[in-house]
Structure formats: structure tokens, C-alpha cells
PDB file of C-alpha atoms in Angstrom:
ATOM      1  CA  UNK A  23     -11.584 -30.573 -23.501  1.00 33.00           C
ATOM      2  CA  UNK A  24     -13.407 -32.739 -20.984  1.00 31.00           C
ATOM      3  CA  UNK A  25     -17.175 -32.599 -20.604  1.00 35.00           C
ATOM      4  CA  UNK A  26     -18.688 -32.071 -17.178  1.00 32.00           C
ATOM      5  CA  UNK A  27     -19.134 -35.753 -16.405  1.00 31.00           C
ATOM      6  CA  UNK A  28     -15.673 -36.849 -17.560  1.00 34.00           C
ATOM      7  CA  UNK A  29     -13.971 -33.900 -15.844  1.00 34.00           C
ATOM      8  CA  UNK A  30     -15.503 -34.909 -12.530  1.00 37.00           C
ATOM      9  CA  UNK A  31     -14.525 -38.531 -13.022  1.00 35.00           C
ATOM     10  CA  UNK A  32     -10.916 -37.731 -13.863  1.00 35.00           C
ATOM     11  CA  UNK A  33     -10.669 -35.359 -10.901  1.00 40.00           C
ATOM     12  CA  UNK A  34     -11.997 -37.944  -8.478  1.00 36.00           C
ATOM     13  CA  UNK A  35      -9.620 -40.623  -9.758  1.00 36.00           C
ATOM     14  CA  UNK A  36      -6.628 -38.332  -9.295  1.00 39.00           C
ATOM     15  CA  UNK A  37      -7.840 -37.169  -5.922  1.00 40.00           C
ATOM     16  CA  UNK A  38      -8.178 -40.728  -4.734  1.00 38.00           C
ATOM     17  CA  UNK A  39      -4.515 -41.271  -5.554  1.00 39.00           C
ATOM     18  CA  UNK A  40      -3.533 -38.027  -3.863  1.00 40.00           C
ATOM     19  CA  UNK A  41      -5.499 -38.983  -0.771  1.00 39.00           C
ATOM     20  CA  UNK A  42      -3.594 -42.217  -0.363  1.00 34.00           C
ATOM     21  CA  UNK A  43      -0.333 -40.327  -0.761  1.00 39.00           C
ATOM     22  CA  UNK A  44      -1.407 -37.692   1.733  1.00 41.00           C
ATOM     23  CA  UNK A  45      -2.313 -40.214   4.417  1.00 39.00           C
ATOM     24  CA  UNK A  46       0.635 -42.567   4.048  1.00 35.00           C
ATOM     25  CA  UNK A  47       3.161 -39.740   3.731  1.00 39.00           C
ATOM     26  CA  UNK A  48       2.495 -38.731   7.319  1.00 40.00           C
ATOM     27  CA  UNK A  49       3.172 -42.164   8.733  1.00 41.00           C
ATOM     28  CA  UNK A  50      -0.376 -43.423   9.067  1.00 45.00           C
ATOM     29  CA  UNK A  51      -3.499 -42.026  10.674  1.00 50.00           C
ATOM     30  CA  UNK A  52      -3.579 -41.019  14.345  1.00 56.00           C
ATOM     31  CA  UNK A  53      -7.130 -40.552  15.587  1.00 64.00           C
ATOM     32  CA  UNK A  54      -5.924 -37.962  18.131  1.00 85.00           C
ATOM     33  CA  UNK A  55      -3.860 -35.926  15.651  1.00 94.00           C
ATOM     34  CA  UNK A  56      -5.103 -32.616  14.312  1.00 98.00           C
ATOM     35  CA  UNK A  57      -6.142 -33.174  10.698  1.00 98.00           C
ATOM     36  CA  UNK A  58      -5.075 -30.517   8.211  1.00 98.00           C
ATOM     37  CA  UNK A  59      -6.340 -30.591   4.629  1.00 98.00           C
ATOM     38  CA  UNK A  60      -4.369 -29.308   1.644  1.00 98.00           C
ATOM     39  CA  UNK A  61      -6.024 -28.880  -1.758  1.00 98.00           C
ATOM     40  CA  UNK A  62      -3.815 -27.716  -4.623  1.00 97.00           C
ATOM     41  CA  UNK A  63      -4.710 -26.882  -8.218  1.00 92.00           C
ATOM     42  CA  UNK A  64      -2.779 -29.929  -9.434  1.00 90.00           C
ATOM     43  CA  UNK A  65      -0.351 -32.381  -7.836  1.00 90.00           C
ATOM     44  CA  UNK A  66       2.327 -32.190 -10.550  1.00 85.00           C
ATOM     45  CA  UNK A  67       3.288 -28.517 -10.898  1.00 84.00           C
ATOM     46  CA  UNK A  68       6.595 -28.001  -8.992  1.00 86.00           C
ATOM     47  CA  UNK A  69       5.103 -25.042  -7.113  1.00 90.00           C
ATOM     48  CA  UNK A  70       2.329 -27.210  -5.695  1.00 92.00           C
ATOM     49  CA  UNK A  71       4.716 -30.086  -5.064  1.00 93.00           C
ATOM     50  CA  UNK A  72       6.757 -27.693  -2.901  1.00 93.00           C
ATOM     51  CA  UNK A  73       3.592 -26.554  -1.113  1.00 96.00           C
ATOM     52  CA  UNK A  74       2.711 -30.154  -0.313  1.00 97.00           C
ATOM     53  CA  UNK A  75       6.233 -31.055   0.827  1.00 96.00           C
ATOM     54  CA  UNK A  76       6.455 -28.006   3.088  1.00 97.00           C
ATOM     55  CA  UNK A  77       2.970 -28.587   4.491  1.00 98.00           C
ATOM     56  CA  UNK A  78       3.835 -32.212   5.251  1.00 98.00           C
ATOM     57  CA  UNK A  79       7.078 -31.237   6.980  1.00 98.00           C
ATOM     58  CA  UNK A  80       5.321 -28.606   9.102  1.00 98.00           C
ATOM     59  CA  UNK A  81       2.462 -30.978   9.948  1.00 98.00           C
ATOM     60  CA  UNK A  82       4.973 -33.619  11.059  1.00 98.00           C
ATOM     61  CA  UNK A  83       6.775 -31.017  13.175  1.00 98.00           C
ATOM     62  CA  UNK A  84       3.511 -29.967  14.824  1.00 98.00           C
ATOM     63  CA  UNK A  85       2.268 -33.523  15.360  1.00 97.00           C
ATOM     64  CA  UNK A  86      -0.581 -33.032  12.883  1.00 98.00           C
ATOM     65  CA  UNK A  87      -1.856 -35.251  10.092  1.00 98.00           C
ATOM     66  CA  UNK A  88      -1.823 -33.879   6.528  1.00 98.00           C
ATOM     67  CA  UNK A  89      -4.440 -34.990   4.002  1.00 98.00           C
ATOM     68  CA  UNK A  90      -3.405 -33.828   0.514  1.00 98.00           C
ATOM     69  CA  UNK A  91      -5.757 -33.738  -2.468  1.00 97.00           C
ATOM     70  CA  UNK A  92      -5.545 -32.004  -5.837  1.00 95.00           C
ATOM     71  CA  UNK A  93      -7.477 -31.132  -8.959  1.00 91.00           C
ATOM     72  CA  UNK A  94      -6.871 -33.222 -12.052  1.00 92.00           C
ATOM     73  CA  UNK A  95      -5.668 -30.197 -14.027  1.00 86.00           C
ATOM     74  CA  UNK A  96      -5.312 -26.428 -13.714  1.00 80.00           C
ATOM     75  CA  UNK A  97      -8.918 -25.229 -13.801  1.00 82.00           C
ATOM     76  CA  UNK A  98     -10.536 -28.372 -12.325  1.00 92.00           C
ATOM     77  CA  UNK A  99     -13.047 -26.565 -10.124  1.00 92.00           C
ATOM     78  CA  UNK A 100     -15.342 -29.585  -9.722  1.00 95.00           C
ATOM     79  CA  UNK A 101     -12.492 -31.699  -8.403  1.00 96.00           C
ATOM     80  CA  UNK A 102     -11.656 -29.114  -5.767  1.00 97.00           C
ATOM     81  CA  UNK A 103     -15.280 -28.803  -4.642  1.00 97.00           C
ATOM     82  CA  UNK A 104     -15.394 -32.587  -4.204  1.00 97.00           C
ATOM     83  CA  UNK A 105     -12.114 -32.447  -2.277  1.00 97.00           C
ATOM     84  CA  UNK A 106     -13.516 -29.871   0.173  1.00 98.00           C
ATOM     85  CA  UNK A 107     -16.559 -32.046   0.803  1.00 97.00           C
ATOM     86  CA  UNK A 108     -14.312 -35.093   1.234  1.00 97.00           C
ATOM     87  CA  UNK A 109     -12.157 -33.359   3.825  1.00 98.00           C
ATOM     88  CA  UNK A 110     -15.066 -32.018   5.848  1.00 98.00           C
ATOM     89  CA  UNK A 111     -16.355 -35.590   5.995  1.00 97.00           C
ATOM     90  CA  UNK A 112     -12.982 -36.743   7.344  1.00 97.00           C
ATOM     91  CA  UNK A 113     -13.102 -34.252  10.191  1.00 97.00           C
ATOM     92  CA  UNK A 114     -10.301 -31.860   9.278  1.00 98.00           C
ATOM     93  CA  UNK A 115      -9.863 -28.827  11.536  1.00 98.00           C
ATOM     94  CA  UNK A 116      -8.700 -26.658   8.684  1.00 98.00           C
ATOM     95  CA  UNK A 117      -8.385 -26.641   4.903  1.00 98.00           C
ATOM     96  CA  UNK A 118      -5.582 -24.954   2.972  1.00 98.00           C
ATOM     97  CA  UNK A 119      -6.576 -24.408  -0.655  1.00 98.00           C
ATOM     98  CA  UNK A 120      -5.100 -22.924  -3.814  1.00 95.00           C
ATOM     99  CA  UNK A 121      -8.431 -22.373  -5.611  1.00 93.00           C
ATOM    100  CA  UNK A 122      -8.576 -23.106  -9.328  1.00 88.00           C
ATOM    101  CA  UNK A 123     -11.385 -20.579  -9.587  1.00 86.00           C
ATOM    102  CA  UNK A 124     -11.507 -17.652  -7.213  1.00 87.00           C
ATOM    103  CA  UNK A 125     -15.329 -17.791  -7.288  1.00 91.00           C
ATOM    104  CA  UNK A 126     -16.189 -21.375  -8.247  1.00 91.00           C
ATOM    105  CA  UNK A 127     -15.437 -22.935  -4.857  1.00 95.00           C
ATOM    106  CA  UNK A 128     -17.185 -20.342  -2.691  1.00 96.00           C
ATOM    107  CA  UNK A 129     -20.308 -22.394  -1.907  1.00 97.00           C
ATOM    108  CA  UNK A 130     -18.226 -25.390  -0.823  1.00 97.00           C
ATOM    109  CA  UNK A 131     -15.979 -23.146   1.276  1.00 98.00           C
ATOM    110  CA  UNK A 132     -18.996 -21.587   2.987  1.00 98.00           C
ATOM    111  CA  UNK A 133     -20.368 -25.020   3.863  1.00 98.00           C
ATOM    112  CA  UNK A 134     -17.000 -26.024   5.308  1.00 98.00           C
ATOM    113  CA  UNK A 135     -16.777 -22.868   7.415  1.00 98.00           C
ATOM    114  CA  UNK A 136     -20.372 -23.309   8.561  1.00 98.00           C
ATOM    115  CA  UNK A 137     -19.321 -26.787   9.736  1.00 98.00           C
ATOM    116  CA  UNK A 138     -16.628 -25.218  11.923  1.00 98.00           C
ATOM    117  CA  UNK A 139     -13.661 -25.759   9.610  1.00 98.00           C
ATOM    118  CA  UNK A 140     -11.189 -22.884   9.235  1.00 98.00           C
ATOM    119  CA  UNK A 141     -10.397 -22.294   5.542  1.00 98.00           C
ATOM    120  CA  UNK A 142      -7.205 -20.597   4.380  1.00 98.00           C
ATOM    121  CA  UNK A 143      -6.352 -19.678   0.786  1.00 98.00           C
ATOM    122  CA  UNK A 144      -2.748 -20.269  -0.231  1.00 97.00           C
ATOM    123  CA  UNK A 145      -1.181 -18.539  -3.245  1.00 93.00           C
ATOM    124  CA  UNK A 146      -4.527 -17.646  -4.883  1.00 91.00           C
ATOM    125  CA  UNK A 147      -7.031 -15.369  -3.166  1.00 92.00           C
ATOM    126  CA  UNK A 148     -10.754 -15.970  -3.383  1.00 94.00           C
ATOM    127  CA  UNK A 149     -13.108 -13.323  -4.739  1.00 92.00           C
ATOM    128  CA  UNK A 150     -14.247 -11.832  -2.434  1.00 95.00           C
ATOM    129  CA  UNK A 151     -11.155 -12.242  -0.302  1.00 95.00           C
ATOM    130  CA  UNK A 152     -13.169 -12.652   2.903  1.00 97.00           C
ATOM    131  CA  UNK A 153     -14.824 -15.817   1.576  1.00 98.00           C
ATOM    132  CA  UNK A 154     -12.016 -17.561   3.488  1.00 98.00           C
ATOM    133  CA  UNK A 155     -10.766 -16.899   6.999  1.00 98.00           C
ATOM    134  CA  UNK A 156      -7.338 -15.793   5.801  1.00 98.00           C
ATOM    135  CA  UNK A 157      -4.966 -15.781   2.822  1.00 98.00           C
ATOM    136  CA  UNK A 158      -1.250 -16.598   2.855  1.00 98.00           C
ATOM    137  CA  UNK A 159       0.186 -15.638  -0.522  1.00 97.00           C
ATOM    138  CA  UNK A 160       2.492 -13.549  -2.633  1.00 97.00           C
ATOM    139  CA  UNK A 161       1.322 -10.002  -3.231  1.00 97.00           C
ATOM    140  CA  UNK A 162       0.801 -10.825  -6.896  1.00 96.00           C
ATOM    141  CA  UNK A 163      -0.039  -7.259  -7.872  1.00 97.00           C
ATOM    142  CA  UNK A 164       3.329  -6.136  -6.497  1.00 98.00           C
ATOM    143  CA  UNK A 165       5.058  -9.059  -8.256  1.00 98.00           C
ATOM    144  CA  UNK A 166       3.484  -8.008 -11.542  1.00 98.00           C
ATOM    145  CA  UNK A 167       4.569  -4.412 -10.954  1.00 98.00           C
ATOM    146  CA  UNK A 168       8.171  -5.573 -10.460  1.00 98.00           C
ATOM    147  CA  UNK A 169       8.079  -7.548 -13.699  1.00 98.00           C
ATOM    148  CA  UNK A 170       6.588  -4.613 -15.608  1.00 98.00           C
ATOM    149  CA  UNK A 171       9.085  -2.083 -14.267  1.00 98.00           C
ATOM    150  CA  UNK A 172      12.032  -4.317 -15.115  1.00 98.00           C
ATOM    151  CA  UNK A 173      10.844  -5.084 -18.661  1.00 98.00           C
ATOM    152  CA  UNK A 174      10.246  -1.400 -19.351  1.00 98.00           C
ATOM    153  CA  UNK A 175      13.665  -0.406 -18.043  1.00 98.00           C
ATOM    154  CA  UNK A 176      15.368  -3.224 -19.948  1.00 98.00           C
ATOM    155  CA  UNK A 177      13.821  -2.017 -23.222  1.00 97.00           C
ATOM    156  CA  UNK A 178      15.366   1.398 -22.811  1.00 96.00           C
ATOM    157  CA  UNK A 179      14.282   3.845 -25.496  1.00 96.00           C
ATOM    158  CA  UNK A 180      12.925   1.212 -27.892  1.00 97.00           C
ATOM    159  CA  UNK A 181       9.210   1.740 -28.697  1.00 97.00           C
ATOM    160  CA  UNK A 182       7.483  -1.182 -26.932  1.00 98.00           C
ATOM    161  CA  UNK A 183       5.555  -3.872 -28.765  1.00 98.00           C
ATOM    162  CA  UNK A 184       4.302  -6.072 -25.945  1.00 98.00           C
ATOM    163  CA  UNK A 185       2.820  -9.573 -25.881  1.00 98.00           C
ATOM    164  CA  UNK A 186       1.009 -10.792 -22.758  1.00 98.00           C
ATOM    165  CA  UNK A 187       0.851 -14.537 -22.159  1.00 98.00           C
ATOM    166  CA  UNK A 188      -1.751 -14.774 -19.393  1.00 98.00           C
ATOM    167  CA  UNK A 189      -2.805 -17.719 -17.256  1.00 94.00           C
ATOM    168  CA  UNK A 190      -6.371 -18.881 -16.589  1.00 87.00           C
ATOM    169  CA  UNK A 191      -9.305 -16.453 -16.841  1.00 86.00           C
ATOM    170  CA  UNK A 192     -11.104 -15.833 -13.551  1.00 79.00           C
ATOM    171  CA  UNK A 193      -8.165 -16.461 -11.215  1.00 81.00           C
ATOM    172  CA  UNK A 194      -7.088 -13.674  -8.879  1.00 88.00           C
ATOM    173  CA  UNK A 195      -3.409 -14.561  -9.336  1.00 90.00           C
ATOM    174  CA  UNK A 196      -3.769 -14.125 -13.080  1.00 92.00           C
ATOM    175  CA  UNK A 197      -5.649 -10.849 -12.753  1.00 94.00           C
ATOM    176  CA  UNK A 198      -3.309  -9.330 -10.159  1.00 95.00           C
ATOM    177  CA  UNK A 199      -0.146 -10.240 -12.065  1.00 97.00           C
ATOM    178  CA  UNK A 200      -1.579  -8.978 -15.348  1.00 98.00           C
ATOM    179  CA  UNK A 201      -2.764  -5.694 -13.836  1.00 98.00           C
ATOM    180  CA  UNK A 202       0.483  -5.290 -11.920  1.00 98.00           C
ATOM    181  CA  UNK A 203       2.538  -5.649 -15.082  1.00 98.00           C
ATOM    182  CA  UNK A 204       0.466  -2.966 -16.792  1.00 98.00           C
ATOM    183  CA  UNK A 205       0.926  -0.673 -13.799  1.00 98.00           C
ATOM    184  CA  UNK A 206       4.650  -1.323 -13.593  1.00 98.00           C
ATOM    185  CA  UNK A 207       5.144  -0.768 -17.309  1.00 98.00           C
ATOM    186  CA  UNK A 208       3.006   2.368 -17.222  1.00 98.00           C
ATOM    187  CA  UNK A 209       0.264   1.322 -19.645  1.00 98.00           C
ATOM    188  CA  UNK A 210      -3.392   0.359 -19.348  1.00 98.00           C
ATOM    189  CA  UNK A 211      -5.650  -2.374 -20.679  1.00 97.00           C
ATOM    190  CA  UNK A 212      -6.067  -1.879 -24.417  1.00 94.00           C
ATOM    191  CA  UNK A 213      -3.001   0.346 -24.830  1.00 97.00           C
ATOM    192  CA  UNK A 214      -1.656   0.258 -28.402  1.00 97.00           C
ATOM    193  CA  UNK A 215       1.695  -1.001 -27.108  1.00 98.00           C
ATOM    194  CA  UNK A 216       0.018  -4.384 -26.491  1.00 98.00           C
ATOM    195  CA  UNK A 217       0.163  -6.190 -29.839  1.00 97.00           C
ATOM    196  CA  UNK A 218      -0.814  -9.682 -28.693  1.00 97.00           C
ATOM    197  CA  UNK A 219      -2.487 -11.443 -25.783  1.00 97.00           C
ATOM    198  CA  UNK A 220      -3.360 -15.098 -25.158  1.00 97.00           C
ATOM    199  CA  UNK A 221      -4.413 -17.309 -22.244  1.00 97.00           C
ATOM    200  CA  UNK A 222      -2.033 -20.207 -21.666  1.00 96.00           C
ATOM    201  CA  UNK A 223      -3.209 -21.732 -18.348  1.00 90.00           C
ATOM    202  CA  UNK A 224       0.435 -21.352 -17.343  1.00 91.00           C
ATOM    203  CA  UNK A 225       1.230 -24.373 -19.522  1.00 92.00           C
ATOM    204  CA  UNK A 226       4.520 -24.562 -21.425  1.00 95.00           C
ATOM    205  CA  UNK A 227       3.136 -26.279 -24.520  1.00 97.00           C
ATOM    206  CA  UNK A 228       0.161 -23.924 -24.803  1.00 97.00           C
ATOM    207  CA  UNK A 229       2.446 -20.932 -24.358  1.00 98.00           C
ATOM    208  CA  UNK A 230       4.756 -22.141 -27.117  1.00 98.00           C
ATOM    209  CA  UNK A 231       1.840 -22.570 -29.525  1.00 98.00           C
ATOM    210  CA  UNK A 232       0.407 -19.176 -28.600  1.00 98.00           C
ATOM    211  CA  UNK A 233       3.762 -17.480 -29.122  1.00 98.00           C
ATOM    212  CA  UNK A 234       4.273 -19.187 -32.477  1.00 98.00           C
ATOM    213  CA  UNK A 235       0.934 -17.851 -33.662  1.00 97.00           C
ATOM    214  CA  UNK A 236       1.509 -14.348 -32.318  1.00 97.00           C
ATOM    215  CA  UNK A 237       4.963 -14.089 -33.900  1.00 97.00           C
ATOM    216  CA  UNK A 238       3.367 -14.642 -37.288  1.00 95.00           C
ATOM    217  CA  UNK A 239       0.831 -11.854 -36.708  1.00 94.00           C
ATOM    218  CA  UNK A 240       3.130  -9.371 -34.961  1.00 94.00           C
ATOM    219  CA  UNK A 241       6.739  -9.855 -36.071  1.00 91.00           C
ATOM    220  CA  UNK A 242       7.922  -6.629 -34.389  1.00 95.00           C
ATOM    221  CA  UNK A 243       7.455  -7.866 -30.796  1.00 97.00           C
ATOM    222  CA  UNK A 244      10.212  -6.804 -28.402  1.00 98.00           C
ATOM    223  CA  UNK A 245       8.717  -7.359 -24.926  1.00 98.00           C
ATOM    224  CA  UNK A 246       6.952 -10.303 -23.321  1.00 98.00           C
ATOM    225  CA  UNK A 247       4.937 -10.640 -20.110  1.00 98.00           C
ATOM    226  CA  UNK A 248       4.444 -14.217 -18.897  1.00 98.00           C
ATOM    227  CA  UNK A 249       2.159 -15.444 -16.122  1.00 98.00           C
ATOM    228  CA  UNK A 250       4.777 -17.950 -14.920  1.00 96.00           C
ATOM    229  CA  UNK A 251       8.059 -19.586 -15.832  1.00 96.00           C
ATOM    230  CA  UNK A 252       6.625 -22.595 -17.725  1.00 95.00           C
ATOM    231  CA  UNK A 253       4.838 -20.093 -19.984  1.00 97.00           C
ATOM    232  CA  UNK A 254       8.101 -18.182 -20.381  1.00 98.00           C
ATOM    233  CA  UNK A 255       9.955 -21.393 -21.279  1.00 98.00           C
ATOM    234  CA  UNK A 256       7.363 -22.287 -23.912  1.00 98.00           C
ATOM    235  CA  UNK A 257       7.473 -18.810 -25.385  1.00 98.00           C
ATOM    236  CA  UNK A 258      11.260 -18.921 -25.500  1.00 98.00           C
ATOM    237  CA  UNK A 259      11.146 -22.115 -27.570  1.00 98.00           C
ATOM    238  CA  UNK A 260       8.974 -20.359 -30.151  1.00 98.00           C
ATOM    239  CA  UNK A 261      11.179 -17.265 -30.096  1.00 98.00           C
ATOM    240  CA  UNK A 262      14.312 -19.367 -30.493  1.00 98.00           C
ATOM    241  CA  UNK A 263      12.813 -21.242 -33.439  1.00 97.00           C
ATOM    242  CA  UNK A 264      12.038 -17.890 -35.050  1.00 97.00           C
ATOM    243  CA  UNK A 265      15.618 -16.682 -34.517  1.00 96.00           C
ATOM    244  CA  UNK A 266      14.486 -13.790 -32.308  1.00 96.00           C
ATOM    245  CA  UNK A 267      16.177 -14.533 -28.959  1.00 96.00           C
ATOM    246  CA  UNK A 268      18.273 -11.343 -29.026  1.00 95.00           C
ATOM    247  CA  UNK A 269      15.294  -9.148 -29.921  1.00 97.00           C
ATOM    248  CA  UNK A 270      12.641  -9.938 -27.278  1.00 98.00           C
ATOM    249  CA  UNK A 271      12.894  -9.149 -23.552  1.00 98.00           C
ATOM    250  CA  UNK A 272      11.115 -11.733 -21.388  1.00 98.00           C
ATOM    251  CA  UNK A 273       9.868 -11.209 -17.840  1.00 98.00           C
ATOM    252  CA  UNK A 274       8.198 -13.769 -15.596  1.00 98.00           C
ATOM    253  CA  UNK A 275       7.121 -14.743 -12.070  1.00 98.00           C
ATOM    254  CA  UNK A 276       7.713 -17.902  -9.972  1.00 96.00           C
ATOM    255  CA  UNK A 277      11.243 -18.363  -8.667  1.00 97.00           C
ATOM    256  CA  UNK A 278      11.556 -22.087  -9.290  1.00 96.00           C
ATOM    257  CA  UNK A 279      15.047 -23.533  -9.600  1.00 97.00           C
ATOM    258  CA  UNK A 280      14.323 -24.254 -13.270  1.00 97.00           C
ATOM    259  CA  UNK A 281      13.202 -20.667 -13.797  1.00 97.00           C
ATOM    260  CA  UNK A 282      16.287 -19.322 -12.038  1.00 98.00           C
ATOM    261  CA  UNK A 283      18.439 -21.478 -14.334  1.00 98.00           C
ATOM    262  CA  UNK A 284      16.614 -19.945 -17.303  1.00 98.00           C
ATOM    263  CA  UNK A 285      17.406 -16.466 -15.992  1.00 98.00           C
ATOM    264  CA  UNK A 286      21.051 -17.427 -15.480  1.00 98.00           C
ATOM    265  CA  UNK A 287      21.300 -18.785 -19.046  1.00 98.00           C
ATOM    266  CA  UNK A 288      19.627 -15.707 -20.491  1.00 97.00           C
ATOM    267  CA  UNK A 289      16.409 -17.336 -21.671  1.00 98.00           C
ATOM    268  CA  UNK A 290      14.396 -15.179 -19.249  1.00 98.00           C
ATOM    269  CA  UNK A 291      15.575 -11.660 -18.521  1.00 98.00           C
ATOM    270  CA  UNK A 292      14.102 -11.485 -15.030  1.00 98.00           C
ATOM    271  CA  UNK A 293      11.672 -13.366 -12.828  1.00 98.00           C
ATOM    272  CA  UNK A 294       9.973 -12.580  -9.527  1.00 98.00           C
ATOM    273  CA  UNK A 295      10.571 -15.239  -6.881  1.00 98.00           C
ATOM    274  CA  UNK A 296       7.754 -16.460  -4.641  1.00 97.00           C
ATOM    275  CA  UNK A 297       8.127 -18.503  -1.449  1.00 97.00           C
ATOM    276  CA  UNK A 298       5.597 -21.372  -1.482  1.00 96.00           C
ATOM    277  CA  UNK A 299       7.141 -23.083   1.537  1.00 97.00           C
ATOM    278  CA  UNK A 300       6.322 -20.042   3.681  1.00 97.00           C
ATOM    279  CA  UNK A 301       2.686 -20.163   2.523  1.00 98.00           C
ATOM    280  CA  UNK A 302       2.333 -23.830   3.460  1.00 98.00           C
ATOM    281  CA  UNK A 303       4.220 -23.603   6.752  1.00 98.00           C
ATOM    282  CA  UNK A 304       2.314 -20.577   7.972  1.00 98.00           C
ATOM    283  CA  UNK A 305      -0.986 -22.110   6.843  1.00 98.00           C
ATOM    284  CA  UNK A 306      -0.406 -25.346   8.747  1.00 98.00           C
ATOM    285  CA  UNK A 307       0.703 -23.413  11.828  1.00 98.00           C
ATOM    286  CA  UNK A 308      -2.489 -21.335  11.681  1.00 98.00           C
ATOM    287  CA  UNK A 309      -4.712 -24.438  11.504  1.00 98.00           C
ATOM    288  CA  UNK A 310      -2.887 -26.083  14.410  1.00 98.00           C
ATOM    289  CA  UNK A 311      -3.227 -22.925  16.496  1.00 98.00           C
ATOM    290  CA  UNK A 312      -6.946 -22.751  15.693  1.00 98.00           C
ATOM    291  CA  UNK A 313      -7.389 -26.405  16.684  1.00 98.00           C
ATOM    292  CA  UNK A 314      -5.373 -25.878  19.870  1.00 97.00           C
ATOM    293  CA  UNK A 315      -6.765 -22.627  21.288  1.00 97.00           C
ATOM    294  CA  UNK A 316      -9.513 -21.452  18.904  1.00 97.00           C
ATOM    295  CA  UNK A 317      -7.540 -18.519  17.476  1.00 97.00           C
ATOM    296  CA  UNK A 318      -8.567 -17.920  13.852  1.00 97.00           C
ATOM    297  CA  UNK A 319      -6.191 -16.406  11.302  1.00 98.00           C
ATOM    298  CA  UNK A 320      -7.484 -13.406   9.377  1.00 97.00           C
ATOM    299  CA  UNK A 321      -6.798 -11.088   6.473  1.00 97.00           C
ATOM    300  CA  UNK A 322      -4.152 -11.133   3.768  1.00 97.00           C
ATOM    301  CA  UNK A 323      -0.691 -12.271   4.829  1.00 97.00           C
ATOM    302  CA  UNK A 324       2.046 -11.430   2.300  1.00 97.00           C
ATOM    303  CA  UNK A 325       4.712 -14.147   2.135  1.00 97.00           C
ATOM    304  CA  UNK A 326       7.061 -11.941   0.121  1.00 97.00           C
ATOM    305  CA  UNK A 327       8.711 -11.830  -3.305  1.00 98.00           C
ATOM    306  CA  UNK A 328      12.078 -10.879  -4.824  1.00 98.00           C
ATOM    307  CA  UNK A 329      12.989  -9.697  -8.322  1.00 98.00           C
ATOM    308  CA  UNK A 330      15.679 -12.011  -9.755  1.00 98.00           C
ATOM    309  CA  UNK A 331      17.946 -10.907 -12.594  1.00 98.00           C
ATOM    310  CA  UNK A 332      21.591 -10.753 -13.601  1.00 98.00           C
ATOM    311  CA  UNK A 333      20.793  -7.532 -15.490  1.00 98.00           C
ATOM    312  CA  UNK A 334      19.840  -5.114 -12.698  1.00 98.00           C
ATOM    313  CA  UNK A 335      18.351  -1.736 -13.565  1.00 97.00           C
ATOM    314  CA  UNK A 336      18.715   1.540 -11.712  1.00 95.00           C
ATOM    315  CA  UNK A 337      16.085   2.280  -9.085  1.00 95.00           C
ATOM    316  CA  UNK A 338      14.729  -1.270  -8.896  1.00 97.00           C
ATOM    317  CA  UNK A 339      15.922  -3.579  -6.116  1.00 98.00           C
ATOM    318  CA  UNK A 340      16.830  -7.109  -7.242  1.00 98.00           C
ATOM    319  CA  UNK A 341      18.812 -10.219  -6.349  1.00 98.00           C
ATOM    320  CA  UNK A 342      21.160 -12.061  -8.710  1.00 98.00           C
ATOM    321  CA  UNK A 343      20.932 -15.714  -9.726  1.00 98.00           C
ATOM    322  CA  UNK A 344      23.675 -16.726  -7.283  1.00 98.00           C
ATOM    323  CA  UNK A 345      21.393 -15.655  -4.425  1.00 98.00           C
ATOM    324  CA  UNK A 346      18.377 -17.147  -6.182  1.00 98.00           C
ATOM    325  CA  UNK A 347      20.019 -20.558  -6.559  1.00 98.00           C
ATOM    326  CA  UNK A 348      20.256 -20.711  -2.752  1.00 97.00           C
ATOM    327  CA  UNK A 349      16.613 -19.747  -2.261  1.00 96.00           C
ATOM    328  CA  UNK A 350      14.694 -21.269  -5.181  1.00 97.00           C
ATOM    329  CA  UNK A 351      12.219 -24.127  -4.986  1.00 94.00           C
ATOM    330  CA  UNK A 352      11.300 -27.128  -7.115  1.00 85.00           C
TER     331      UNK A 352
END
């Protein structure tokens, strides 16, 4: 774990690199171009890479200039606060942000909005939601419900013993997906069917370690909720090592091409596909419109999701992996 001082230093070093990439990727700075800021949780996760690529493409199409910064790691709140301040200083008209903490960046966001900058949350809502002008994201509660319903149906009559591999505490994405799964499965927080629960930060290695430990404590597990596909992949490695691949049903959320391949191969039973490119494109368009005619975006804007599985269940709409391979990202 990094201390406060070293966390800030690492974040700023990474952000400096991201800033250079963001400026040069758009073909150099044009003083007359509308400046659009993009701040992601990290710059390495394929989901955020797709966000950045789509935002750049849309900015180029609209004649805008994209400035892309990122936290040093998932949970780097200090780095994102510094990025907001950096962008306001550079005169951006709008900031698109996937907040690491749904509450930790609120003061910086307020200062940006007070300075006349429109702020839009992508993927992860702030808490409260109206701390930003608008949100363009997956309805993560609905995505969690889809995962929960599928896992329950796939289990059939088997008494459930569920493990929940969550993401990062305090994030709205994590909370909505977790609560949605419970709702979809038909259980509540603390239900006896839940035999294990760990935070993984959505990291594959952490998820594998967590699953290894849980399997030792609760050998009868037959159902697994995962916050995202890297967590599902890590858990699968632990399950495979334990010789339990035919005994545990895994659900997930993301829709990356890697995740879709894992569904196709049978590692993950089902995943819920998101559309990060839509989030970025619509966000950039909203900033450009604001800069052009003063129209501010508002409210929650659902960019959609689709349940992906080659094992469909009655009463639950889904797409197969052939469709998903044509629509995945990363």
C-alpha cells in the first residue's frame, strides 16, 4: 500500500505521461479548438482504454482537442483530484470523469463547475448523482439484476452457496452491481446463501487469491458473483486449480472481447456487456454542444447493456457469443 505522499507522487507521474499522450494523440494543440478533458480510473484497464480511444475519435470528428489523464491505480482519488485541477487550469470546457471514489472527488468537481466547466460522469455515478451535470453510464443495478437472475436460473434446484467477489468499497458501480445481483437472485444482504465475500478492486490477481482462500473455508460453493471479468478470470484460475470447474457457476459484467472469449470457452457462464464507446462518444458530444450553444446535459443517461451467454435460460433475454464477438470491446 502507498502512503498519502507516495500515492500522490505516483499519480502525478502517471498523469504527466497521460497528458502528453492526450495532447499528441489529437495532432497537437489548437488554441481555437474546444478542449475536452477525460479522466479515467486508470489508463491500462481495457475498458478505460476503449473510453479514451472512443473519446479521441469523437473529439477528432467534432474538431475538439482531447486531454486525457488517469489515476495511477484503481482507487487513486488524489490523482483524480489533481487531474481535475490541472484541466481547469488548461481551460477545458468540459470534463468527463470515471470517478475512483463516488464521494472523494466532489469538492474538486464543485470547484470546476463553479469555474464554468461542465462535468459529466462516465461509467461511475457520483454520490449524490447531481454532483455532476450529467451521467452517461450503464444502468449497473439492472446489469447486476441480469447477472443474478441468470446465475439463479443456471443453478436450477441446487441449494445455492454463493460467493461474492466485489470491487472497490465506496464506488457506486460496485454498490449497484452488488445490490442488483442480490435482487436478481432473490436474496438480501446477509442471507445465509452467501458463504463468502471479498473485495478485489476488480483485479485478476487479487480475485484469484481471494477465491483460493474462500475455497478452503467454504468447499461447497456452487455460485459466484464477480464485479467484472478480470475478477472472474482470477477466480476461475483458483477454481480450476481446485478441480471445481464443473461445480461452480460464474456470472460477470463487462463485455470485453477477452470476457466474451471466456464465456465462449465456458470459463464464465454469462456476462453482461457494457458499451464504453457510447459513454465516451455521447460525453464528448455533450461537451461540444455546451461549448457551442450553452446547452448543458442533465440527468442519468443509460448507455445500455446486454446479457451474453451460450446457455440461455427461459424468461431472460440474452445474446450469444457470436453476436457478442461482433460487439465487444478491448
